Short mmCIF file of C-alpha atoms in Angstrom, two decimals:
data_model
loop_
_atom_site.label_atom_id
_atom_site.label_comp_id
_atom_site.label_asym_id
_atom_site.label_seq_id
_atom_site.Cartn_x
_atom_site.Cartn_y
_atom_site.Cartn_z
CA MET X 13 63.02 91.47 82.61
CA LEU X 14 62.37 92.17 78.94
CA SER X 15 64.90 90.66 76.56
CA ALA X 16 66.55 92.61 73.72
CA LYS X 17 64.42 90.62 71.25
CA GLN X 18 61.21 91.53 73.09
CA LEU X 19 62.17 95.19 73.12
CA GLU X 20 62.87 95.05 69.38
CA ARG X 21 59.47 93.50 68.73
CA LEU X 22 57.82 96.06 71.00
CA GLU X 23 59.52 98.94 69.17
CA ALA X 24 58.33 97.62 65.82
CA HIS X 25 54.84 97.04 67.17
CA LEU X 26 54.54 100.54 68.66
CA ALA X 27 56.00 102.15 65.53
CA GLU X 28 53.25 100.50 63.52
CA LYS X 29 50.54 101.44 66.04
CA PHE X 30 51.63 105.06 66.38
CA ALA X 31 52.63 105.40 62.71
CA GLU X 32 55.93 107.01 63.62
CA LYS X 33 59.47 106.08 64.48
CA VAL X 34 59.82 104.54 67.95
CA GLU X 35 63.07 103.99 69.82
CA ILE X 36 63.04 102.67 73.38
CA ALA X 37 65.98 103.95 75.43
CA SER X 38 65.20 101.92 78.56
CA ALA X 39 62.60 99.68 80.15
CA SER X 40 62.69 99.69 83.97
CA ARG X 41 60.51 97.27 85.86
CA ILE X 42 58.74 98.78 88.84
CA SER X 43 57.37 96.92 91.83
CA MET X 44 54.03 98.70 91.75
CA GLY X 45 51.29 96.25 90.84
CA GLN X 46 51.52 92.51 91.43
CA SER X 47 49.10 91.11 88.90
CA ARG X 48 50.97 92.54 85.93
CA ALA X 49 54.61 93.12 85.13
CA MET X 50 54.92 96.92 84.98
CA TYR X 51 57.67 98.78 83.15
CA VAL X 52 58.40 102.46 82.68
CA LEU X 53 59.51 102.87 79.06
CA GLU X 54 61.78 105.81 78.20
CA PHE X 55 61.91 106.81 74.54
CA THR X 56 64.43 108.61 72.40
CA ALA X 57 61.85 108.61 69.60
CA GLY X 58 58.11 108.12 69.85
CA PRO X 59 54.85 109.84 70.69
CA ARG X 60 55.79 110.52 74.35
CA PRO X 61 59.06 110.71 76.30
CA ARG X 62 57.75 108.10 78.75
CA LEU X 63 55.01 105.48 78.76
CA VAL X 64 54.00 102.66 81.06
CA LEU X 65 53.86 99.05 79.85
CA ARG X 66 51.62 96.62 81.70
CA ILE X 67 52.00 92.93 80.82
CA GLU X 68 49.79 90.05 81.91
CA GLN X 69 51.42 87.21 83.81
CA PHE X 70 49.80 83.91 82.89
CA GLY X 71 46.48 84.68 84.56
CA LEU X 72 48.02 85.84 87.84
CA LEU X 73 45.31 86.86 90.32
CA GLY X 74 42.60 85.62 87.98
CA SER X 75 42.00 88.60 85.74
CA ASP X 76 42.84 89.59 82.18
CA SER X 77 43.49 92.92 80.50
CA ARG X 78 40.47 93.07 78.23
CA ASP X 79 37.96 94.49 80.71
CA GLU X 80 40.69 96.48 82.42
CA VAL X 81 41.48 98.30 79.18
CA LEU X 82 37.82 98.80 78.29
CA VAL X 83 36.96 100.31 81.67
CA MET X 84 40.05 102.51 81.72
CA ARG X 85 39.19 103.87 78.30
CA ALA X 86 35.56 104.44 79.28
CA LEU X 87 36.48 106.27 82.49
CA HIS X 88 39.21 108.31 80.82
CA ALA X 89 36.69 109.38 78.19
CA ASN X 90 34.32 110.41 81.00
CA GLY X 91 36.93 112.65 82.60
CA TYR X 92 37.91 110.40 85.50
CA PRO X 93 41.52 110.52 86.66
CA VAL X 94 42.61 107.41 84.77
CA ALA X 95 45.63 106.99 82.48
CA ASP X 96 44.93 107.06 78.77
CA VAL X 97 45.46 103.60 77.24
CA LEU X 98 47.28 104.17 73.94
CA ASP X 99 47.63 100.59 72.79
CA TYR X 100 46.23 97.20 73.75
CA GLU X 101 47.70 93.99 72.35
CA PRO X 102 45.55 90.99 73.31
CA SER X 103 47.73 88.34 71.65
CA ASN X 104 50.90 86.66 72.94
CA GLU X 105 52.79 87.41 69.72
CA ILE X 106 54.83 90.43 70.74
CA LEU X 107 55.82 89.84 74.37
CA GLY X 108 54.59 86.32 75.07
CA GLN X 109 51.60 87.67 77.02
CA PRO X 110 48.89 90.27 76.34
CA PHE X 111 49.83 93.80 77.32
CA PHE X 112 48.82 97.42 77.08
CA VAL X 113 50.65 100.73 76.98
CA MET X 114 49.38 103.79 78.80
CA ASP X 115 50.39 107.33 79.55
CA PHE X 116 52.97 107.88 82.25
CA ILE X 117 51.44 110.01 84.99
CA GLU X 118 53.65 112.00 87.32
CA GLY X 119 53.14 111.38 91.03
CA THR X 120 53.76 108.81 93.70
CA SER X 121 51.76 105.89 95.05
CA VAL X 122 53.47 106.11 98.45
CA TYR X 123 50.85 107.13 101.01
CA GLN X 124 50.81 110.68 102.32
CA PRO X 125 48.01 111.85 104.64
CA GLU X 126 47.00 114.85 102.53
CA SER X 127 46.22 112.55 99.59
CA LEU X 128 43.56 110.54 101.41
CA GLY X 129 40.66 113.01 101.31
CA PRO X 130 40.82 113.65 97.55
CA TYR X 131 41.17 109.91 96.96
CA VAL X 132 38.14 108.98 99.07
CA GLU X 133 36.10 111.68 97.31
CA SER X 134 37.13 110.29 93.96
CA LEU X 135 36.14 106.76 94.96
CA ALA X 136 32.75 108.02 96.19
CA ARG X 137 32.28 109.85 92.88
CA LEU X 138 32.96 106.61 91.00
CA HIS X 139 30.33 104.80 93.09
CA ALA X 140 27.77 107.57 92.72
CA ALA X 141 27.95 107.62 88.92
CA ASP X 142 25.19 105.91 86.97
CA PRO X 143 26.96 102.96 85.30
CA ASP X 144 24.60 103.28 82.33
CA THR X 145 26.17 106.65 81.51
CA LEU X 146 29.77 105.47 81.70
CA GLY X 147 29.93 103.18 78.67
CA VAL X 148 30.72 100.08 80.72
CA ASP X 149 27.97 97.84 79.38
CA PHE X 150 30.58 95.15 78.61
CA PHE X 151 30.39 94.27 82.31
CA GLU X 152 27.79 91.74 83.38
CA ARG X 153 25.12 93.40 85.48
CA PRO X 154 24.01 91.50 88.60
CA ALA X 155 20.44 90.40 87.94
CA GLY X 156 18.94 89.56 91.34
CA LYS X 157 19.20 91.54 94.56
CA ARG X 158 21.75 89.17 96.08
CA ASP X 159 23.69 88.64 92.86
CA ALA X 160 26.17 91.47 93.43
CA ALA X 161 27.53 89.39 96.27
CA LEU X 162 26.80 85.90 94.96
CA SER X 163 28.28 86.47 91.51
CA GLN X 164 31.51 87.75 93.06
CA VAL X 165 31.74 84.84 95.49
CA GLU X 166 31.30 82.37 92.64
CA ARG X 167 33.72 84.24 90.38
CA TRP X 168 36.56 84.05 92.86
CA TYR X 169 35.63 80.57 94.09
CA ARG X 170 35.99 79.37 90.47
CA VAL X 171 39.40 81.04 90.23
CA TYR X 172 40.42 79.30 93.43
CA ARG X 173 39.19 75.84 92.34
CA ASN X 174 40.69 76.20 88.85
CA ASN X 175 44.10 77.01 90.32
CA LEU X 176 44.31 74.50 93.12
CA ILE X 177 47.71 72.96 93.74
CA GLY X 178 46.96 69.65 95.39
CA GLU X 179 43.80 69.40 97.45
CA PRO X 180 41.17 71.90 98.55
CA SER X 181 41.58 73.96 101.70
CA PRO X 182 38.67 73.12 104.04
CA LEU X 183 38.67 76.63 105.53
CA VAL X 184 38.34 78.25 102.09
CA GLU X 185 35.50 75.88 101.20
CA GLU X 186 33.70 76.63 104.45
CA ALA X 187 34.17 80.38 104.04
CA ALA X 188 32.71 80.22 100.53
CA GLN X 189 29.58 78.59 101.90
CA TRP X 190 29.39 81.10 104.75
CA LEU X 191 29.45 83.89 102.16
CA ARG X 192 26.85 82.21 99.92
CA ASN X 193 24.46 81.71 102.80
CA ARG X 194 24.76 85.32 104.02
CA ALA X 195 24.95 87.22 100.72
CA PRO X 196 23.30 90.61 101.34
CA GLU X 197 20.95 92.42 99.01
CA THR X 198 22.28 95.33 96.99
CA GLU X 199 19.87 98.19 96.36
CA ARG X 200 21.97 100.13 93.90
CA ILE X 201 24.47 98.80 91.39
CA SER X 202 27.70 100.81 91.13
CA LEU X 203 30.98 100.58 89.35
CA VAL X 204 33.25 98.91 91.91
CA HIS X 205 37.00 99.44 91.60
CA GLY X 206 37.82 96.15 93.32
CA ASP X 207 41.26 97.01 94.71
CA PRO X 208 40.98 100.50 96.16
CA GLY X 209 43.19 102.30 98.62
CA PRO X 210 46.69 103.55 99.28
CA GLY X 211 49.17 102.15 96.78
CA ASN X 212 46.58 102.15 94.02
CA TYR X 213 46.40 105.84 93.31
CA LEU X 214 48.95 108.42 92.25
CA HIS X 215 49.14 111.82 93.88
CA GLU X 216 51.38 114.83 93.92
CA ASP X 217 51.41 117.70 96.43
CA GLY X 218 48.05 116.67 97.81
CA THR X 219 46.45 116.50 94.37
CA LEU X 220 45.03 113.22 93.13
CA ARG X 221 46.58 112.41 89.75
CA ALA X 222 45.15 109.00 88.85
CA LEU X 223 43.45 105.87 90.12
CA VAL X 224 45.29 102.75 88.97
CA ASP X 225 44.93 98.95 88.86
CA TRP X 226 41.53 98.45 87.28
CA GLU X 227 41.76 94.71 86.66
CA PHE X 228 39.17 93.79 89.32
CA THR X 229 36.62 96.44 88.37
CA HIS X 230 33.05 95.25 87.91
CA LEU X 231 29.43 96.21 88.49
CA GLY X 232 28.37 95.47 92.03
CA ASP X 233 27.98 96.79 95.55
CA SER X 234 30.02 99.85 96.54
CA ASP X 235 30.33 98.50 100.10
CA GLU X 236 32.72 95.95 98.61
CA ASP X 237 35.16 98.80 97.87
CA TRP X 238 34.73 100.51 101.23
CA ALA X 239 35.35 97.22 103.01
CA PHE X 240 38.47 96.61 100.95
CA LEU X 241 39.75 100.08 101.71
CA ILE X 242 39.08 99.65 105.44
CA CYS X 243 40.33 96.11 105.97
CA ILE X 244 43.11 95.73 103.44
CA ARG X 245 44.80 98.70 101.79
CA GLY X 246 43.85 101.17 104.49
CA ALA X 247 44.06 98.83 107.49
CA GLY X 248 47.31 100.35 108.67
CA LEU X 249 46.03 103.91 108.59
CA MET X 250 43.19 103.75 111.11
CA ASP X 251 40.92 101.20 112.73
CA GLU X 252 37.47 100.24 111.45
CA ASP X 253 35.56 102.65 113.70
CA ALA X 254 37.74 105.55 112.65
CA TRP X 255 37.41 104.63 108.98
CA VAL X 256 33.61 104.44 109.18
CA ALA X 257 33.52 107.87 110.82
CA TYR X 258 36.01 109.30 108.33
CA ILE X 259 34.07 108.08 105.28
CA ALA X 260 30.77 109.38 106.71
CA ASP X 261 32.33 112.75 107.46
CA ARG X 262 34.25 113.13 104.21
CA VAL X 263 31.76 111.85 101.63
CA GLY X 264 28.53 111.28 103.54
CA VAL X 265 28.49 107.51 103.04
CA LYS X 266 27.06 105.83 106.15
CA LEU X 267 28.24 102.24 106.24
CA ASP X 268 26.05 99.56 107.81
CA ARG X 269 28.35 97.60 110.11
CA GLU X 270 26.73 94.22 109.52
CA ARG X 271 27.01 94.62 105.75
CA LEU X 272 30.55 95.89 106.19
CA ARG X 273 31.43 92.73 108.10
CA TYR X 274 30.15 90.66 105.20
CA TRP X 275 32.13 92.58 102.60
CA ILE X 276 35.27 92.48 104.71
CA ALA X 277 34.92 88.70 104.86
CA PHE X 278 34.31 88.63 101.12
CA ASN X 279 37.47 90.62 100.40
CA LEU X 280 39.57 88.34 102.60
CA PHE X 281 38.05 85.36 100.79
CA LYS X 282 38.77 86.93 97.41
CA GLY X 283 42.37 87.54 98.49
CA ALA X 284 42.80 83.94 99.59
CA CYS X 285 41.34 82.72 96.26
CA ILE X 286 43.31 84.91 93.87
CA ASP X 287 46.58 84.33 95.71
CA GLN X 288 46.30 80.64 94.75
CA THR X 289 46.92 81.56 91.11
CA ALA X 290 50.43 82.75 91.98
CA LEU X 291 51.51 79.43 93.43
CA GLY X 292 50.43 77.57 90.30
CA ILE X 293 52.34 79.95 88.04
CA TYR X 294 55.43 79.65 90.26
CA VAL X 295 55.32 75.88 90.60
CA ARG X 296 54.67 75.31 86.89
CA GLY X 297 57.61 77.59 86.10
CA ASP X 298 55.64 79.94 83.84
CA THR X 299 57.54 82.63 85.67
CA ARG X 300 59.62 82.18 88.81
CA ALA X 301 59.66 85.69 90.26
CA PRO X 302 59.85 85.41 94.06
CA ASN X 303 56.87 87.72 94.58
CA LEU X 304 54.75 84.88 93.18
CA LEU X 305 56.04 82.50 95.84
CA ALA X 306 55.17 85.12 98.47
CA ILE X 307 51.67 85.72 97.11
CA GLY X 308 50.96 82.02 96.67
CA THR X 309 52.06 81.06 100.18
CA CYS X 310 52.33 83.60 102.99
CA VAL X 311 50.03 86.24 101.51
CA HIS X 312 47.40 83.55 100.88
CA LEU X 313 47.88 82.19 104.41
CA SER X 314 47.63 85.66 105.92
CA ALA X 315 44.31 86.31 104.15
CA LEU X 316 43.03 82.89 105.21
CA LYS X 317 44.03 83.46 108.84
CA GLN X 318 42.17 86.77 108.90
CA LEU X 319 39.19 85.23 107.14
CA ALA X 320 38.98 82.32 109.59
CA GLY X 321 39.30 84.75 112.48
CA THR X 322 36.55 86.94 111.07
CA VAL X 323 33.80 84.51 110.18
CA LEU X 324 34.51 80.87 111.02
CA MET K 25 87.56 62.59 94.11
CA THR K 26 84.69 62.95 96.51
CA LEU K 27 84.18 65.13 99.52
CA PRO K 28 84.48 63.18 102.76
CA VAL K 29 81.47 65.07 104.10
CA ASN K 30 79.11 67.26 102.10
CA PRO K 31 78.13 70.59 103.64
CA ASP K 32 74.54 70.36 104.80
CA VAL K 33 71.79 72.18 102.96
CA GLU K 34 70.93 74.40 105.91
CA THR K 35 74.48 75.75 106.09
CA ILE K 36 74.47 76.58 102.40
CA LEU K 37 71.09 78.30 102.69
CA ASP K 38 72.32 80.30 105.72
CA SER K 39 75.32 81.44 103.72
CA CYS K 40 73.10 82.51 100.80
CA ILE K 41 70.75 84.40 103.13
CA GLU K 42 73.54 86.26 104.92
CA THR K 43 75.36 87.14 101.71
CA LEU K 44 72.23 88.30 99.93
CA ARG K 45 71.04 90.32 102.92
CA ASP K 46 74.34 91.84 104.02
CA VAL K 47 76.40 92.09 100.84
CA VAL K 48 74.15 92.07 97.79
CA LEU K 49 70.97 93.83 98.93
CA PRO K 50 72.57 97.05 100.21
CA ASN K 51 74.26 97.49 96.85
CA VAL K 52 71.37 96.67 94.54
CA GLU K 53 69.97 99.58 92.59
CA GLY K 54 66.58 99.77 90.95
CA GLN K 55 63.17 99.19 92.51
CA TRP K 56 62.42 95.80 91.02
CA PRO K 57 65.89 94.23 91.53
CA ARG K 58 65.92 95.45 95.16
CA TYR K 59 62.42 94.11 95.75
CA SER K 60 63.38 90.77 94.18
CA ALA K 61 66.57 90.48 96.23
CA ASP K 62 64.66 91.18 99.46
CA LEU K 63 62.10 88.53 98.50
CA LEU K 64 64.88 86.05 97.70
CA VAL K 65 66.17 86.38 101.26
CA GLY K 66 62.63 85.64 102.46
CA SER K 67 62.31 82.73 99.99
CA LEU K 68 65.50 81.13 101.29
CA GLU K 69 64.39 81.54 104.89
CA TYR K 70 61.12 79.87 103.92
CA ALA K 71 62.98 77.06 102.13
CA LYS K 72 64.97 76.42 105.32
CA GLN K 73 61.74 76.04 107.25
CA LEU K 74 60.51 73.41 104.81
CA LEU K 75 63.55 71.16 105.25
CA GLY K 76 63.28 68.03 107.33
CA ASP K 77 60.02 66.22 108.04
CA ASP K 78 57.50 65.64 105.28
CA LEU K 79 55.13 68.39 106.33
CA ASN K 80 52.52 67.49 103.70
CA ALA K 81 52.28 63.92 105.03
CA LYS K 82 52.15 65.16 108.63
CA ARG K 83 49.30 67.58 107.89
CA ARG K 84 47.40 64.92 106.00
CA ALA K 85 47.73 62.41 108.86
CA GLU K 86 46.59 64.98 111.45
CA LEU K 87 43.54 65.89 109.42
CA ALA K 88 42.72 62.24 108.66
CA ALA K 89 42.70 61.55 112.42
CA ALA K 90 40.34 64.48 112.98
CA VAL K 91 38.04 63.30 110.18
CA ASP K 92 37.95 59.83 111.81
CA GLU K 93 36.89 61.53 115.03
CA VAL K 94 34.07 63.25 113.15
CA ARG K 95 33.11 59.89 111.64
CA THR K 96 32.51 58.58 115.15
CA LEU K 97 30.58 61.71 116.12
CA VAL K 98 28.12 61.49 113.21
CA ALA K 99 27.91 57.68 113.03
CA SER K 100 24.43 57.55 114.52
CA GLU K 101 23.05 60.57 112.64
CA SER K 102 20.29 59.82 110.16
CA GLU K 103 20.70 62.98 108.08
CA PRO K 104 22.44 61.89 104.85
CA HIS K 105 24.69 64.95 104.37
CA TRP K 106 27.18 63.85 107.04
CA ALA K 107 27.66 60.39 105.55
CA GLU K 108 27.85 61.90 102.03
CA ALA K 109 30.54 64.30 103.18
CA LEU K 110 32.60 61.41 104.49
CA ALA K 111 32.34 59.36 101.29
CA THR K 112 35.81 60.25 100.00
CA ASP K 113 39.35 59.01 100.62
CA SER K 114 40.82 62.50 100.89
CA PRO K 115 40.77 64.00 104.40
CA PHE K 116 40.97 67.49 102.84
CA GLU K 117 37.93 66.82 100.68
CA ALA K 118 36.07 65.20 103.57
CA ALA K 119 36.85 68.08 105.94
CA SER K 120 35.78 70.56 103.26
CA ARG K 121 32.45 68.82 102.70
CA LEU K 122 31.83 68.42 106.43
CA LEU K 123 32.41 72.11 107.12
CA VAL K 124 30.22 73.15 104.17
CA ALA K 125 27.49 70.81 105.47
CA GLY K 126 27.92 72.43 108.88
CA GLN K 127 27.28 75.85 107.35
CA ASP K 128 24.13 74.54 105.64
CA HIS K 129 22.82 72.56 108.63
CA PRO K 130 23.57 74.49 111.81
CA GLY K 131 23.05 72.78 115.13
CA ALA K 132 24.80 70.72 117.75
CA ILE K 133 26.36 68.28 115.27
CA ALA K 134 27.67 71.11 113.09
CA ASP K 135 29.15 72.73 116.19
CA GLY K 136 30.74 69.40 117.10
CA VAL K 137 32.21 68.97 113.61
CA ARG K 138 33.70 72.45 113.72
CA GLY K 139 34.92 71.82 117.26
CA ILE K 140 36.95 68.87 116.01
CA LEU K 141 38.17 70.20 112.66
CA HIS K 142 38.83 73.89 113.36
CA PRO K 143 41.53 73.42 116.01
CA VAL K 144 43.47 71.10 113.70
CA LEU K 145 43.09 73.34 110.64
CA ASN K 146 43.83 76.56 112.51
CA SER K 147 46.86 75.03 114.17
CA GLN K 148 48.18 73.92 110.76
CA LEU K 149 47.44 77.36 109.36
CA ASP K 150 49.35 79.06 112.19
CA ALA K 151 52.32 76.73 111.78
CA GLU K 152 52.40 77.21 108.00
CA PHE K 153 52.24 80.97 108.33
CA ALA K 154 54.99 80.96 110.96
CA ARG K 155 57.26 79.08 108.54
CA ALA K 156 56.73 81.75 105.89
CA ILE K 157 56.93 84.79 108.18
CA GLY K 158 60.28 85.98 106.78
CA LEU K 159 58.93 85.94 103.26
CA PHE K 160 55.77 87.71 104.38
CA GLY K 161 57.86 90.41 106.04
CA ALA K 162 59.78 91.06 102.84
CA PHE K 163 56.57 91.23 100.80
CA ALA K 164 54.81 93.54 103.26
CA ARG K 165 57.83 95.84 103.55
CA ASN K 166 57.94 96.39 99.84
CA MET K 167 54.19 96.75 99.44
CA ALA K 168 54.24 99.52 102.01
CA ALA K 169 57.04 101.27 100.16
CA SER K 170 55.48 101.11 96.68
#
C-alpha cells in the first residue's frame, strides 16, 4: 500500500502538474490489473473527484508504461473508448516506480453477457483502423511477412530468458522453437491490444465504457488478439467453435483455424514467459505481494501445461 | 528454558491456514486486502506442499537420468546437433537443446528424444502444478471476480 510519505509526494507532484491545490482523501488499491499496482484516488481538492493511479512494479510481466501511455493518449485523441491519461511520471522519484494517472471511468469489469457484443465490435474496430492514421508510429512496425509473429516470439522469449530463476525450462525452449519454425505470414498489420477480453474492459448497463490494460499493445496480427480472447480471457464463456462462429456473426471476421491454433499457442507461450518475471520480483524481495508468487508459479505452470498440451 | 519438543512446521502452517481462512478472511474489507488474504491461504498451502524432500534435487536427478538415456539413443548418430546439445553439465540445458534440435530436425531420432524427455517433463509439470493448486484456485477465483 502507499505510505503517508508517498501520498504526500504524490499530492505535491499532482499539485504542480495540475497547477492547483490537490488533497488526496484516500487511495484504495484494487485487484484489477496484475502488471501494475492500481489505486482509486479520492480527492477533497483537485481537478477531479476521483482518478486512477497505475504504478509499475519492477518490470512485472515485461512491459513498461511508456508505450502504454503513448498508445492510450493516441487512441483517446482518436475517439476510442480509452481513459484520458492526465499525468505520466517516468522516473522513480515520486513513488519509487514510474506511474501514470488517468481519469476514473464509471462501470464494472465483471463480465455480463450483454457487454460482449459491444466489446467485440470495439476490438474489431481497433483492428480495422489504419495504424498510420492513429499516431502510433512509436511502435516498431514488423518488416517482413512473418515478422508480426517472429518479433513477438523473440520479444517474449527475451523476457523469459532475462528473468530466469535457476535453469531454463526445456518445454518453454522447445515451444519457442516450434513457434519460430511455424510463424505464419501476416497480410495486414493492425494495432493489437495484446490482452483483450472480459476483465479488461469497463461496461455499464450494456454500454461499453472503456478498454483498459494497454501495456502489451503493439503493431502486429489481429489474429493474436482473437486467439487471446478465445483461449484465455474468454475461454470460460464458450468453446473455440462457438467463439469462431460468434466473431464471424458479430463482426464478420472469419478466423482461419490453423492460424488460430498458432496464435493460441503463441499466447500460451507469452503467458508462460511473462509470468516468469513475477517469480524473480517475489524472490528478490522487490515486492512480496502474494499475487506475484501465484503468477510466478501456478499461473506459469498452468500456461505451460496448456502450451505443452497444445503443440508439443 | 527450551521447549522439550518444538511444534512441527506443518502444524503451524495448518493453524495459519485455518485461522486466515475461517477467522480473518470473512472479516476483511476492501478488494485488495481480501484478495491478498485469499492468496495468503493459497501461499501457505503451497508452502506446505514444498516441505520435506528436496524437490529441486529430485527433479534434476530424474531429468539427468532421462538425458543419459537420450545420450545412449543418439550415440551412433553422425549428425552433430545431437552431440552439441549434450555438451553441457546441466540436464535442463541439455534437455532444452535436445528438444530444440528435435524441432529443427524432425525424424525418428527427434521422435525418440521427445519420447524419452516429454514423459519426464510432463510428469514433473503435473506434480508441480498439483502442489500449487490451492494457490491457483485463489488466483483464479479473484481474477473471475475482478
